[in-house]
Structures are given as structure tokens and as C-alpha cells.
XYZ file of C-alpha atoms in Angstrom:
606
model
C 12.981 -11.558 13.221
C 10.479 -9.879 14.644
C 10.952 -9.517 18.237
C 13.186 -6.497 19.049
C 11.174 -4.223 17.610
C 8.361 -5.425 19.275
C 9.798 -4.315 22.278
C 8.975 -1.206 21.104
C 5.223 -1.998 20.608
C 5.089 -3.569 23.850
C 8.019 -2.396 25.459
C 9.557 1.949 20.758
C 1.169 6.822 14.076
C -15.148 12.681 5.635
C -18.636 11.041 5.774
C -21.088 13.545 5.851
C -24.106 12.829 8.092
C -24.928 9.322 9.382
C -27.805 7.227 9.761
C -28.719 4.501 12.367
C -28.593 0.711 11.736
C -27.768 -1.822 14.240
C -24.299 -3.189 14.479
C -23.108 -5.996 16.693
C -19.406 -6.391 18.223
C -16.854 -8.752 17.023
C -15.576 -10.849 19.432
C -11.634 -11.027 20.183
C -9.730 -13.209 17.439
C -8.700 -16.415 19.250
C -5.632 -16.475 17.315
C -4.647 -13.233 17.976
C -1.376 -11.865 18.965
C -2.699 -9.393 20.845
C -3.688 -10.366 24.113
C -7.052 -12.253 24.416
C -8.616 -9.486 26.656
C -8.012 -7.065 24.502
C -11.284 -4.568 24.003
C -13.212 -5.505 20.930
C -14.670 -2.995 18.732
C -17.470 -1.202 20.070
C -21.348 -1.149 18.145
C -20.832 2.322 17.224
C -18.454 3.668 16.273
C 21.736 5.696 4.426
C 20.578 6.000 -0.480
C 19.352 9.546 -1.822
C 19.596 12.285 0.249
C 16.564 11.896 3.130
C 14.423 15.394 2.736
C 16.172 17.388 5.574
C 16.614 20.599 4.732
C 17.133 23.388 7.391
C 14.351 25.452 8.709
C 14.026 28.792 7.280
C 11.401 29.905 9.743
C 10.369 29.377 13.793
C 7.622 30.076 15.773
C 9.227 32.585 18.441
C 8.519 32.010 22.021
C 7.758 34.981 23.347
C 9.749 36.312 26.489
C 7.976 34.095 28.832
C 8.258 31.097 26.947
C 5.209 30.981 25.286
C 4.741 30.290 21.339
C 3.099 32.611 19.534
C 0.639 30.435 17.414
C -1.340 31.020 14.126
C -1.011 29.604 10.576
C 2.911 28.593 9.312
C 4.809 31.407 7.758
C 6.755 29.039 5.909
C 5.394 28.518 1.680
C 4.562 24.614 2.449
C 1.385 23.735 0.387
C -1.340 22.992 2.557
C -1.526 19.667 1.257
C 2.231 18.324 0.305
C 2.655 16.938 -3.571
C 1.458 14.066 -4.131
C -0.885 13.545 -0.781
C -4.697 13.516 -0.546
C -6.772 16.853 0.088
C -8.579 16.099 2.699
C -9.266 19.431 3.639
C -12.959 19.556 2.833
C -14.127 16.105 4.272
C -16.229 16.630 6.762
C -15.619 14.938 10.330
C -17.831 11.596 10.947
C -20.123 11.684 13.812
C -19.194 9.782 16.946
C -21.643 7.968 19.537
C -20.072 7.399 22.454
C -20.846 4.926 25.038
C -19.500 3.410 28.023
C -16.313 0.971 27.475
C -17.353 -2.281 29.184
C -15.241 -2.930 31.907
C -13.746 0.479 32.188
C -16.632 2.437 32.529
C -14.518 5.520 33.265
C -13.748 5.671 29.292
C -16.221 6.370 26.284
C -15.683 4.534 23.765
C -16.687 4.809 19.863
C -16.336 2.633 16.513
C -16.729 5.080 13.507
C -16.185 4.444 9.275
C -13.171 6.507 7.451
C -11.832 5.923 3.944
C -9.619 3.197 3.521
C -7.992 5.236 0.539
C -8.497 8.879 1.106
C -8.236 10.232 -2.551
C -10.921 8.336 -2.582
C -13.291 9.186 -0.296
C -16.382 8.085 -1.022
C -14.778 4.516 -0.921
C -14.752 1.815 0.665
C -14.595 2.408 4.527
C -12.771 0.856 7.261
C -13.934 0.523 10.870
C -11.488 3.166 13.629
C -11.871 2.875 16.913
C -11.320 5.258 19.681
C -11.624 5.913 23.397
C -11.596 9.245 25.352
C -11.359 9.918 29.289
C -13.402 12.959 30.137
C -11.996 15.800 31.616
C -13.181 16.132 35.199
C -12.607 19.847 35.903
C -15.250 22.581 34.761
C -12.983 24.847 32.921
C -11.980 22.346 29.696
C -9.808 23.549 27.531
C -10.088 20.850 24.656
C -8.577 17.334 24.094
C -5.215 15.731 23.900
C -4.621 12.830 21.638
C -2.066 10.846 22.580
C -0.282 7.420 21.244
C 2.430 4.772 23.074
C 4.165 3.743 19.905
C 4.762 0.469 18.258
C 4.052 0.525 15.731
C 1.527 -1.564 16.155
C -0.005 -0.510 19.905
C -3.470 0.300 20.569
C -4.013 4.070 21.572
C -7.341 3.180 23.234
C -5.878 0.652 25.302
C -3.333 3.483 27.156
C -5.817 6.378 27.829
C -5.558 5.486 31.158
C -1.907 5.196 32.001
C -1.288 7.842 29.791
C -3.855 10.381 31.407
C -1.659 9.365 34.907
C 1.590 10.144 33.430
C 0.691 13.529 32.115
C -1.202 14.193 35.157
C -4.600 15.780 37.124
C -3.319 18.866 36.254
C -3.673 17.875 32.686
C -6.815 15.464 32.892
C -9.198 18.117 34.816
C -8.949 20.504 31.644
C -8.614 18.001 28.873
C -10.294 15.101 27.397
C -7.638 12.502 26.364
C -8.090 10.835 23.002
C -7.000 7.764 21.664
C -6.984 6.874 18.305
C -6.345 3.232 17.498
C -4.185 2.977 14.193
C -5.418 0.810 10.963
C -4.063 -2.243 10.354
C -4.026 -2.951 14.555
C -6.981 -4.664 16.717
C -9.488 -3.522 16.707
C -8.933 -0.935 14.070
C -9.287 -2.768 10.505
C -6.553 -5.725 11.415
C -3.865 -6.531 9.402
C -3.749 -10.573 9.786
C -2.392 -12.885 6.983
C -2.675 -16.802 6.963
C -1.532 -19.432 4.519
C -3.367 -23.338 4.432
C 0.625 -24.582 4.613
C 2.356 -24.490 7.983
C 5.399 -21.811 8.574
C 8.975 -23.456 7.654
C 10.594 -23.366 10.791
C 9.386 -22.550 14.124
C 12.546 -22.972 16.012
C 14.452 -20.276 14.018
C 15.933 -17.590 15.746
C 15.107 -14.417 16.284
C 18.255 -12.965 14.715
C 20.955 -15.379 13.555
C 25.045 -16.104 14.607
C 25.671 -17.543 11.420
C 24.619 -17.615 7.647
C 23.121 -20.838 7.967
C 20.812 -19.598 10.533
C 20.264 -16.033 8.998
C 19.090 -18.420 5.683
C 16.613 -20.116 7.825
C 15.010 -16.694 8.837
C 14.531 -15.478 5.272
C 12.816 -18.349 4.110
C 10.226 -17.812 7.057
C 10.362 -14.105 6.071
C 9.419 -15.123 2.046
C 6.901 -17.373 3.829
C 4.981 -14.695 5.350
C 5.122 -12.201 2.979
C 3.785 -14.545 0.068
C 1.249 -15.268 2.509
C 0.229 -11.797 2.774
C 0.566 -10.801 -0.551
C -2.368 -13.392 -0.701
C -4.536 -12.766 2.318
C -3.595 -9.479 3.814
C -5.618 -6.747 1.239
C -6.650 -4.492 1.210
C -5.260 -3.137 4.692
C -1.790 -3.227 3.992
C -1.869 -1.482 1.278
C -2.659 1.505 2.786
C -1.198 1.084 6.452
C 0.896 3.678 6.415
C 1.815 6.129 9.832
C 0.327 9.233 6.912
C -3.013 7.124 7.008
C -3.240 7.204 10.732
C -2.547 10.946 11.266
C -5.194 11.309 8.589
C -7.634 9.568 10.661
C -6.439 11.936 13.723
C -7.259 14.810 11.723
C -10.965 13.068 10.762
C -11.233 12.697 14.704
C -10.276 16.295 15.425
C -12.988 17.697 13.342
C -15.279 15.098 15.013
C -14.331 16.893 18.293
C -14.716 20.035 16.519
C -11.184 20.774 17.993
C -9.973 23.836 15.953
C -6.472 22.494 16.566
C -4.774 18.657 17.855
C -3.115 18.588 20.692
C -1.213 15.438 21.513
C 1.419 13.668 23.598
C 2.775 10.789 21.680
C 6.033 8.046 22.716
C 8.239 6.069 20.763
C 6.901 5.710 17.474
C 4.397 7.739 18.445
C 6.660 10.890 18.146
C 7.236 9.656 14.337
C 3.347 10.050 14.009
C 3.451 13.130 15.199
C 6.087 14.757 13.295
C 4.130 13.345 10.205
C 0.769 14.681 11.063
C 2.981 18.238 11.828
C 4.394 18.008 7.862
C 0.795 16.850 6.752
C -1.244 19.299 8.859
C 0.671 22.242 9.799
C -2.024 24.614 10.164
C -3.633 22.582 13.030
C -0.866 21.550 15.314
C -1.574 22.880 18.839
C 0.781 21.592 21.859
C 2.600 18.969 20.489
C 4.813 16.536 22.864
C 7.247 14.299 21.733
C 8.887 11.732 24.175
C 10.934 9.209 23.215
C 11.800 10.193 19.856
C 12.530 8.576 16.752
C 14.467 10.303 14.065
C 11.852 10.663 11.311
C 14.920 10.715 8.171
C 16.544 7.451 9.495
C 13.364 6.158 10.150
C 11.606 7.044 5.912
C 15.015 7.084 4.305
C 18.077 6.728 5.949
C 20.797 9.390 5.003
C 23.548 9.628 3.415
C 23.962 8.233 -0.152
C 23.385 4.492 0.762
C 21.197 5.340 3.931
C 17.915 3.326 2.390
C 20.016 0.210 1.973
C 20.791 0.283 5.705
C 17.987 -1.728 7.376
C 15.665 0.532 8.909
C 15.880 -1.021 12.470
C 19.759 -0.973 11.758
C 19.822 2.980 11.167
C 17.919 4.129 14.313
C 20.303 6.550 15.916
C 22.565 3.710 16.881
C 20.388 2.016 18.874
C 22.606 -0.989 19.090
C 26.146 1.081 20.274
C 23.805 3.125 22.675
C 22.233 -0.289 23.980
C 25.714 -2.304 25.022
C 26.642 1.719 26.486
C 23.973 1.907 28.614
C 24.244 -1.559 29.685
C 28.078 -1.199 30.556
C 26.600 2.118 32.367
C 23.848 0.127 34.310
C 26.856 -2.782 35.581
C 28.901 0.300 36.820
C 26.253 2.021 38.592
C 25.680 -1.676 40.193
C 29.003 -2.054 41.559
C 29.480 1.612 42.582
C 25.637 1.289 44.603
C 27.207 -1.043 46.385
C 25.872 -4.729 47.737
C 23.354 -3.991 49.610
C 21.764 -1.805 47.147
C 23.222 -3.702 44.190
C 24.474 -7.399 45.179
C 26.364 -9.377 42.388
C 27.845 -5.841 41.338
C 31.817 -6.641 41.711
C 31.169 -9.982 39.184
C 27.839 -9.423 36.756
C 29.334 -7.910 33.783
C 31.928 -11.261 33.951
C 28.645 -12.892 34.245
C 27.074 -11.931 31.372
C 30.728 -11.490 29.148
C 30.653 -15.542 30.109
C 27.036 -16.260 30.031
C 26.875 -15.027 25.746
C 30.078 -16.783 25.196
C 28.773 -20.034 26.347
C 25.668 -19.246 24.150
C 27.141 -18.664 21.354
C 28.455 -22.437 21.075
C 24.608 -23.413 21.238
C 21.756 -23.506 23.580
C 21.617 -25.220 27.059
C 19.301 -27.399 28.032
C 18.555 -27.362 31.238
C 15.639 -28.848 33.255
C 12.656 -28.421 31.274
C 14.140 -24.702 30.284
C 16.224 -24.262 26.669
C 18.377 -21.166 26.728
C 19.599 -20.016 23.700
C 21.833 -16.704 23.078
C 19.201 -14.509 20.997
C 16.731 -14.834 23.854
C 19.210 -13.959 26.407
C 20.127 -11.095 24.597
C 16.306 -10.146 22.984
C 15.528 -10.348 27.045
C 18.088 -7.880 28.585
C 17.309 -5.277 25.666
C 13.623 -5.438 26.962
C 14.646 -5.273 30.457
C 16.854 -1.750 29.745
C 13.556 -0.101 28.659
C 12.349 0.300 32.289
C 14.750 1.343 34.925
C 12.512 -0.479 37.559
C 13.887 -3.880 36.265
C 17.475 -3.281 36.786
C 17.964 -4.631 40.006
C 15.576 -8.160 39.055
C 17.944 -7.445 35.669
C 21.069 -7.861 37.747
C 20.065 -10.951 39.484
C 18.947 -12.656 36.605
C 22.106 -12.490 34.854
C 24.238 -13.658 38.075
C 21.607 -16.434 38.620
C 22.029 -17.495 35.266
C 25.347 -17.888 35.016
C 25.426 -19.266 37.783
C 23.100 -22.172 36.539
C 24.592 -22.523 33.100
C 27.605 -23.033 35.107
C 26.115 -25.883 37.131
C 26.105 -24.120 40.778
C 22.769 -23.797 40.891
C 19.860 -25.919 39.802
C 17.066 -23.670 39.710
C 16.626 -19.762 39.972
C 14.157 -17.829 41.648
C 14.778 -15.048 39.533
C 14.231 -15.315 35.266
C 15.568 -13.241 32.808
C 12.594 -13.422 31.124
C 10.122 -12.503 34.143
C 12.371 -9.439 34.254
C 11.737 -8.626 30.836
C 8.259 -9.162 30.395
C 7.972 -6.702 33.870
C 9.882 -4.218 31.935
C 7.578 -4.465 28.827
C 4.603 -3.985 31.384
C 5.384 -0.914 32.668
C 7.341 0.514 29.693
C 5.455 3.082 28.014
C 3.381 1.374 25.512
C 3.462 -1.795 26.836
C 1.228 -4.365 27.507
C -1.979 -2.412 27.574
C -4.073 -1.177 30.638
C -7.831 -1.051 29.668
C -8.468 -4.769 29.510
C -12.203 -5.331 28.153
C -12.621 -1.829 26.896
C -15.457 -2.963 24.761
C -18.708 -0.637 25.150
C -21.943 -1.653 26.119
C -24.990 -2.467 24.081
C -24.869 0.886 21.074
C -25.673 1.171 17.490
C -23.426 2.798 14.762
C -24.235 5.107 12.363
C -23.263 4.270 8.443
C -24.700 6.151 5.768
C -27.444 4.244 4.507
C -26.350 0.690 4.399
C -22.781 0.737 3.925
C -20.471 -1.704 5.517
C -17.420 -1.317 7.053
C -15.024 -3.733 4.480
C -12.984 -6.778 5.696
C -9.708 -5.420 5.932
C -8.227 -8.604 5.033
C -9.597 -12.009 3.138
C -10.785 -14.041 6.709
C -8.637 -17.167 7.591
C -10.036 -20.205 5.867
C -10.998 -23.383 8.063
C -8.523 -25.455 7.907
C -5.459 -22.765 7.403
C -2.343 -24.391 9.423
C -0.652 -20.463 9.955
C -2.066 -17.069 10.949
C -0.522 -13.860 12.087
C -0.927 -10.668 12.433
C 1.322 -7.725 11.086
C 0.608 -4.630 12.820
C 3.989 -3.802 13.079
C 5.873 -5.009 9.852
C 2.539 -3.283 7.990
C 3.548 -0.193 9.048
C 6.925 -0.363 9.476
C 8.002 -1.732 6.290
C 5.465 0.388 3.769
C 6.428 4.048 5.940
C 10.615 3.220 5.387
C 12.954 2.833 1.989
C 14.885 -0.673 2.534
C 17.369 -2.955 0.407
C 15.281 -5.756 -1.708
C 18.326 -8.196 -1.126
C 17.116 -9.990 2.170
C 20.778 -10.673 2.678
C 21.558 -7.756 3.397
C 20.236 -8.030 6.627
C 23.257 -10.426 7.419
C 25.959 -8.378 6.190
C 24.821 -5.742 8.084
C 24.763 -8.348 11.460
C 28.093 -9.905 10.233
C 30.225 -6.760 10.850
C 33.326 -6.339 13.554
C 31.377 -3.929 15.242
C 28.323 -6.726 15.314
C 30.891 -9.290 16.730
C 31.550 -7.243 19.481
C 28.075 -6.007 20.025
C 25.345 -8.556 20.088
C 22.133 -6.091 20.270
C 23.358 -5.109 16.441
C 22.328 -8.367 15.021
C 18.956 -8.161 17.321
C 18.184 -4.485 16.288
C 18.791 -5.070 12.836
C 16.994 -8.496 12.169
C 13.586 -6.726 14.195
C 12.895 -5.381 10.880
C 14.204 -7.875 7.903
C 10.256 -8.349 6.826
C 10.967 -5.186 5.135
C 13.169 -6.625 2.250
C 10.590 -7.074 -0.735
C 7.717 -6.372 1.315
C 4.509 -7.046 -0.495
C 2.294 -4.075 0.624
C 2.763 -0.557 -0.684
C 0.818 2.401 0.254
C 0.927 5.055 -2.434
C 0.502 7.916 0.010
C 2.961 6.717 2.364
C 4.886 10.193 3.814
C 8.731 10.369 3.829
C 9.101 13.750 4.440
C 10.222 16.954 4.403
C 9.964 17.096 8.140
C 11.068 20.888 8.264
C 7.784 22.626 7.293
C 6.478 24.924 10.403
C 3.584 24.205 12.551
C 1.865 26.548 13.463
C 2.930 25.951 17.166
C 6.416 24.804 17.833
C 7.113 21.222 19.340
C 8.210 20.366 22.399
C 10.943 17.531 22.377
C 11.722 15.055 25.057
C 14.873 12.710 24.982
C 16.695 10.716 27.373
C 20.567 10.244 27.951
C 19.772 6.715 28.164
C 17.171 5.517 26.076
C 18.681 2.104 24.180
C 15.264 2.617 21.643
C 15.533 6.044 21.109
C 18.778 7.753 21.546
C 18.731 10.768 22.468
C 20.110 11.457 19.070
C 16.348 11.268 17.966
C 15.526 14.175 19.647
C 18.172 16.115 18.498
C 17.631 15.499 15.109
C 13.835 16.370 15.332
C 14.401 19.247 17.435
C 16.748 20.662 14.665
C 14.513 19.909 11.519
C 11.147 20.945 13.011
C 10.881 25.272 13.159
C 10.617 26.320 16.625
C 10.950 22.987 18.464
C 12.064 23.296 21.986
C 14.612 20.053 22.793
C 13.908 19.225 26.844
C 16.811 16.739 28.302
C 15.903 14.009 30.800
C 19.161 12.731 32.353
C 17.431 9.475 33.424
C 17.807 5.433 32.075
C 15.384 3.691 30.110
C 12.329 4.408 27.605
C 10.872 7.996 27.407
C 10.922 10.800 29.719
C 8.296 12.164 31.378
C 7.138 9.200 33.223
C 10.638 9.476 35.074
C 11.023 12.721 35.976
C 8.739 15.358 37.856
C 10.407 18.172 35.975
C 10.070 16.292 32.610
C 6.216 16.174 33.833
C 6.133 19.664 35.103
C 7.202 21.133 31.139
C 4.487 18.689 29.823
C 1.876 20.596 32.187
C 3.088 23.645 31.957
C 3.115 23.587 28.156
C -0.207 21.732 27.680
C -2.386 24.355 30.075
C -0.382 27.680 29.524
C 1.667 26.978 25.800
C 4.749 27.736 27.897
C 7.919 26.189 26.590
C 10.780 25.240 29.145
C 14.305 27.312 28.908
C 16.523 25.912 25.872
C 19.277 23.778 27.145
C 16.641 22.925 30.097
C 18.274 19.779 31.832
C 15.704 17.317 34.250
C 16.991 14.876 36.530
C 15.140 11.439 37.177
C 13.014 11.698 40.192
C 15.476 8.651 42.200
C 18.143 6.450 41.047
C 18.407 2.909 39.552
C 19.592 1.172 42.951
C 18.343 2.854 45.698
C 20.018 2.580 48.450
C 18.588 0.248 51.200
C 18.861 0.930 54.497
């Protein structure tokens, strides 16, 4: 149920002056999903019509390629109908102090609203880490985020600050902004005194029977949090988060945000562009999802289309690419490719067998959503191919009783893939500070985000993804729709429709609602123009994504990246080169600009 789209988390958005008290840090939640390293907080701080809309307006790039910047032309508001002014808040005051265990970041816990129309509220705890630029002449800072929803900025400052560069790093600070509702900022975690009705359903279902058993764990969990998970997700929304960014700008005193965001990510971005137009600097977008499929769908039934169903055909682009990848295989050659004359039989044979029932062998149980859940995580990262390739031959192979054991595992592969994936499992392990204090005003607490497991509660999870996911995006109420739309021909044919679609069926009925939740327009004009990144082969986010964001948003420059698997830059030296050169000089790469990945999937070996 929940799984594919957690590939994209780990494979893929005030107070005036403070005074001193002492604060100690939590320690990581045992029962956490999130891994038990992770950094704790620091001591101180298709239905209606989506709103497209074409632009009427663009920031021109000059004749060298640079945007001309200053405030949007276009008549948005400043603040769209219906959102929070948060113009006047004043930034909160950060104390920074060394992240234990990664003593090359700073790292800071600070209070924000948890509503902002009403600021003087109750405040939730946002944490965020920095790298320090290292050259002399700094130019500002670059925020950046890895996607997810439901992935920890903080915790990818690092890898992040090596993808975009030195070049980048010497004259910028990178910032990371950890989104509400995720550890450590203001978890969303639910937990019910009964136990949940059945472990051992799948993670998307071959049949109604087993699509049944998902929805009641579904109407398990959300009853649970409708219980135990306020007030956080109730106001979880990706609007929230880029209203946090802004806080953290005018902590910086940054006159404008510069950022680099992935996945997800890119959908935070273009809402923080509609929301703050007036203080978009160099905005990069890699990996992009399509912010109307994502908040509405299109079309007149578009909303009743699961949103993990509507993604720029994620699911038709995912068996393409795979088909692509077995090709390239058998055209590499056996040496560089071995198993590439038989592995698309393999796996054609391997789901088939599946599909009767999971095989037990040894100690191992292998059932068909896994196998399939697996190879979608293992097409993120190009890296995994080959492993990919053996995998599936060994497999088969052992389902089909010549061989006993394998040295090489499917899921190995994939949990490789979801390593080095942008925004996978995070880098800064331990980024907790060192002994600091926090400032509050007076003596105000930070609020519990959610009502704290009881002793004795038989469940607990956390929902940094669904909490996001499912209060940003229109859905259909009837959880069985999420069946029908798994139960096509196309879906028979295709098995990553049912997995794509299912990643998201927490979203039927969903029990939080966050009245300033942003669903667009997405067309209003930033006051500097966005450059867009998408791949030819990205099974999360098609380069259909970037298209579509490139069109709605004035100005935006689209950047191709022939290349397989998640994102962009991190794959190409040109892709890199237009990150650079548009960070440091605000010089936008040619349209119809074209980059090649820096080497191909199978290498050949000598």
C-alpha cells in the first residue's frame, strides 16, 4: 500500500525576538521508521479542470542567457486567495551549533507556527542544517530538498552539496530544511492499543479479495490517526513547508531563496514559486513532478484518478524503460551484460509463476508484489542494472529449481538502488548537535505534534508520506476505486500499474485536512525563471513532468538529460555544468539544450 511511493522518499516540500531557556534533545523514537541513526533534534533550534492556465508573461533571458530578475509583472496577489499573509512575520533567530557526528554541518532547532493565520499560536519545533560555504567571495545560500515526501532535507546536505558541486559549495551555504510532519521536524506518528488486521497483506493486490484485505488495513490506520495523529496532520501540507522556507530565508536574511530541489522536491518548489513569487532566485528543478496531476488531476474526472495512478504515466514509462534496459543488455553484449539473450524470458516467466502464489523456498518467501515493488526500486539508479540483471536470471533460475541458492538478491539490488538514488537513505547519520540551548519567547513550548503512544499500544507508525501526500492532492472517497483502477487491460499487461497506483490508496477518506493546503495556479511568474531538469528515462518522473512544468511556469527553461534512472544532474556533467552555471552567473542553458549521461548502463569490460 504504501511501498512504491516510498521509493520515492527513499529511492520520488514569525517570532519576533527570542529568549534563552535550556532545552534538552529527544532521543531517536525506537519505533521509528526512519532509520535508528537518524539525527535527533538539536537543543536549539483527472474531476474539475486542474488550475493551468497559460502564461501570459516570462522573464526574458537576455542574449547571453541570463534572466533578467525583479518583482513578477504578472497581476498575481502577493498572497493567493485564501492563503495566510505571512508577509510581515518576522524571521526567528537561529543558533547554530555543530551537528554531532558531522561536525562539518551546523545544525539548528527553531519554533514556527503550526497554523500560520495564526501566528501567535501554538508552535512546532523545525529543524535545519547548513554546510558553510568555504570560498571567501559568498554569494548567499541554496536550499535544497531530495523529495519524498517524507525525506529529511538535513539529512542530504552533504550528498547534495557533492552533486551540485565545489564550484557551487565555495560561494554558497547549502540549507536544509526538514519538512513538518517528518523526524525530527514535528513527527507525524499515529498508534492504536489494537494490533493492525493483517500483516501479511500485500503491497498492492492481484485480486479483489486481496485488494479488500488492504483497505481494511488502510481504514485501520486512518481511524487510528484520526485519533492520535493531531494536530500535525492537519496542517502537513507541501504550502506549510515552503512557508517555513520562507521563515528560514528571512532568518538568513537572504533577500531572495535559491534552491535545488528532486523528486517531490520540485513539487515544493513550484509551490513556494506560486506562494512567493517575489522571492524566487535560481530555482532548479530535477526530477520533476507535474504539479496539476499531482493537486488535481485533469481532465473532468482527473481527481478521481488516484494520485499515484495519474503521475505522468509512471507505470507505461516504467515497463518502457525496463523493456529498454533488457535491450541495451543483450545489445552490450555478455561480457558487459551476461544473461542478456534470455532475461526478459526470465522475468516474462518469473511474474507468471508469481502470480499463481508465492514460493517458498529455503527460509526465503517470494511473492509477485515484492518482485515487482523490487525491480521498480532498482530502475531508479542506473548503477543497479547490471546486479538488476543477474538477479532476475538467478531467480528464475531458482524458482525453477536449477539453483538452490543465489549470490545475487533482487532485493540487495534494490535497497543499493534506494541508497544511492537521490533522496535515499540519508547520509548525515547522527547529525544531532552538541550540547546548545534554544531560544523560545519567554516560556513557550514547542507542542506535541501528535498525542504520544500509550504504554501498552500493540501498533505505531509513522505517516510522513501519506500526511503529505494525501492532504496536498484531490482523490476518490470510494477506496475501491483503487482496484478498478489496478483491474484494467492495460494493468493486466503491466504489473507496475497496480504497484504505482496502490502506493497511494491511504488517500481515499483520509482523515487529516489542511485548510491552506495549495493546489494551484502554478502559472504565476517568479520573479526569476526556473530552470527544469527531466530525464528520458525516469520511471518516477517522466519526463512528461518537466514538460508540463516548464510550460505552466513563465520563463522556465526545460534542460533534457538523455540518461536512465531518477533525476538528472547527478548523471550527467553537462546536466551539472547548467546547474553551476545558472546558480553562480543566473545563466540559463540554450532551449532545446540536450545532455548526455556521463557513461552507459553496461560498460563495456575489457
Amino acid at each position: 500500500m504504501r511501498a512504491t511511493l516510498a521509493v520515492l522518499a527513499t529511492t520520488a516540500m514569525l517570532i519576533p525576538t527570542l529568549s534563552v531557556t535550556a532545552f534538552a534533545a529527544p532521543s531517536a523514537d525506537p519505533t521509528s521508521s526512519i532509520p535508528p541513526n537518524a539525527p535527533t533534534a538539536p537543543a536549539l533550534p483527472k474531476a474539475p479542470e486542474g488550475p493551468t492556465g497559460k502564461p501570459t508573461s516570462s522573464a526574458k533571458p537576455t542574449a547571453s542567457g541570463t534572466p533578467t530578475s525583479g518583482a513578477p509583472t504578472s497581476s498575481a496577489p502577493s498572497t493567493p486567495a485564501g492563503q495566510p499573509d505571512i508577509s510581515k512575520l518576522a524571521g526567528p533567530k537561529l543558533k547554530w551549533a555543530p551537528c554531532e557526528g558531522k561536525p562539518q554541518l551546523q545544525c539548528a532547532t527553531t519554533l514556527l507556527p503550526l497554523d500560520y493565520s495564526k501566528p501567535t499560536g501554538p508552535k512546532i519545533e523545525v529543524f535545519v542544517a547548513k554546510k558553510v560555504a568555504t570560498g571567501k567571495n559568498k554569494k548567499g545560500a541554496v536550499f535544497i530538498n531530495p523529495g519524498g515526501p517524507g525525506q529529511q532535507s538535513s539529512r542530504k546536505v552533504i550528498s547534495f552539496a557533492e552533486t551540485m558541486g565545489k564550484p557551487v559549495t565555495d560561494q554558497y551555504d547549502v540549507i536544509g530544511v526538514d519538512p513538518r510532519g517528518v523526524y525530527p521536524t514535528a513527527q507525524a506518528r499515529c498508534w492504536s492499543m489494537k494490533d493492525k488486521p493483517d500483516y501479511n497483506a500485500p503491497k498492492f493486490p492481484l485480486n479483489e479479495a486481496e485488494a479488500k484485505k488492504i483497505i481494511i488495513n488502510d481504514d485501520f490506520e486512518r481511524a487510528a490517526c484520526d485519533k492520535t495523529g493531531r494536530p500535525i496532520i492537519d496542517h502537513m501540507s507541501t504550502a506549510n513547508t515552503a512557508r517555513d522556507m520562507e521563515m528560514i530565508r528571512k532568518a538568513l536574511g537572504e533577500k531572495s531563496l535559491n534552491y535545488y530541489g528532486v523528486s517531490y522536491g520540485t513539487y515544493l518548489g513550484a509551490t513556494y514559486a506560486a506562494l512567493f513569487p517575489s522571492t524566487v532566485g535560481r530555482m532548479i528543478t530535477d526530477g520533476v513532478v507535474d504539479p496539476i496531476a499531482w493537486s488535481t488531476g485533469r481532465g473532468k474526472n482527473g481527481s478521481e484518478a488516484p494520485v499515484s495512478a495519474r503521475m505522468s504515466d509512471s507505470p507505461k514509462v516504467t515497463l518502457d524503460t525496463l523493456k529498454l534496459v533488457f535491450a541495451e543488455c543483450k545489445k552490450a553484449g555478455p561480457k558487459a551484460c551476461p544473461h542478456g539473450d534470455v532475461v526478459e524470458k526470465d522475468w516474462e516467466n518469473t511474474l507468471a509463476l508469481l502470480k499463481k502464489g508465492p514460493v517458498k523456498k529455503d527460509v526465503d518467501t517470494i511473492t509477485y508484489d515484492q518482485t515487482v515493488g523490487e525491480v521498480l526500486s532498482s530502475l531508479y539508479d542506473p548503477e543497479s542494472y547490471p546486479s538488476m540483471i543477474e538477479s532476475i536470471h538467478d531467480m528464475w533460475e531458482r524458482l525453477n529449481n536449477k539453483k538452490e541458492k543465489s549470490d545475487k538478491s533482487l532485493s540487495k539490488t534494490a535497497e543499493e538502488a534506494r541508497k544511492r538514488a537521490p533522496g535515499g537513505v540519508p547520509d548525515a547519520a547522527n547529525a544531532k548537535p552538541d550540547k546548545v540551548n534554544w531560544g523560545a519567547p519567554g516560556q513557550e513550548k514547542p507542542i506535541e505534534p501528535s498525542t504520544p503512544p500509550a504504554e501498552g499500544s500493540k501498533w505505531t507508525d509513522t505517516f510522513g508520506i501519506e500526511g503529505v501526500m494525501c492532504v496536498d492532492t484531490l482523490n476518490s472517497k470510494d477506496p475501491m476505486n483503487w482496484w478498478r483502477y489496478s483491474n484494467t487491460d492495460e494493468a493486466k499487461k503491466n504489473p507496475f500499474v497496480a504497484a504505482w497506483a496502490w502506493s497511494s490508496s491511504m488517500c481515499a477518506n483520509w482523515v487529516g485536512h489542511d485548510k491552506h493546503a495549495y493546489r494551484g495556479p502554478f502559472n504565476i511568474k517568479p520573479a526569476n525563471p526556473l530552470l527544469v531538469i527531466g530525464n528520458t528515462h525516469d520511471t518516477a518522473t517522466p519526463l512528461a513532468g518537466a514538460k508540463a512544468l516548464a510550460e505552466l511556469s513563465p520563463g522556465a527553461r526545460l534542460l533534457t538529460v538523455d540518461a536512465f534512472g531518477h533525476a538528472g544532474v547527478n548523471k550527467s556533467t553537462c546536466a551539472q555544468k547548467a546547474l553551476q552555471d545558472y546558480l553562480l552567473q543566473g545563466k540559463l542553458p540554450a532551449e532545446g539544450t540536450v545532455c548526455k549521461a556521463d557513461k552507459p548502463i553496461f560498460p563495456t569490460k575489457k
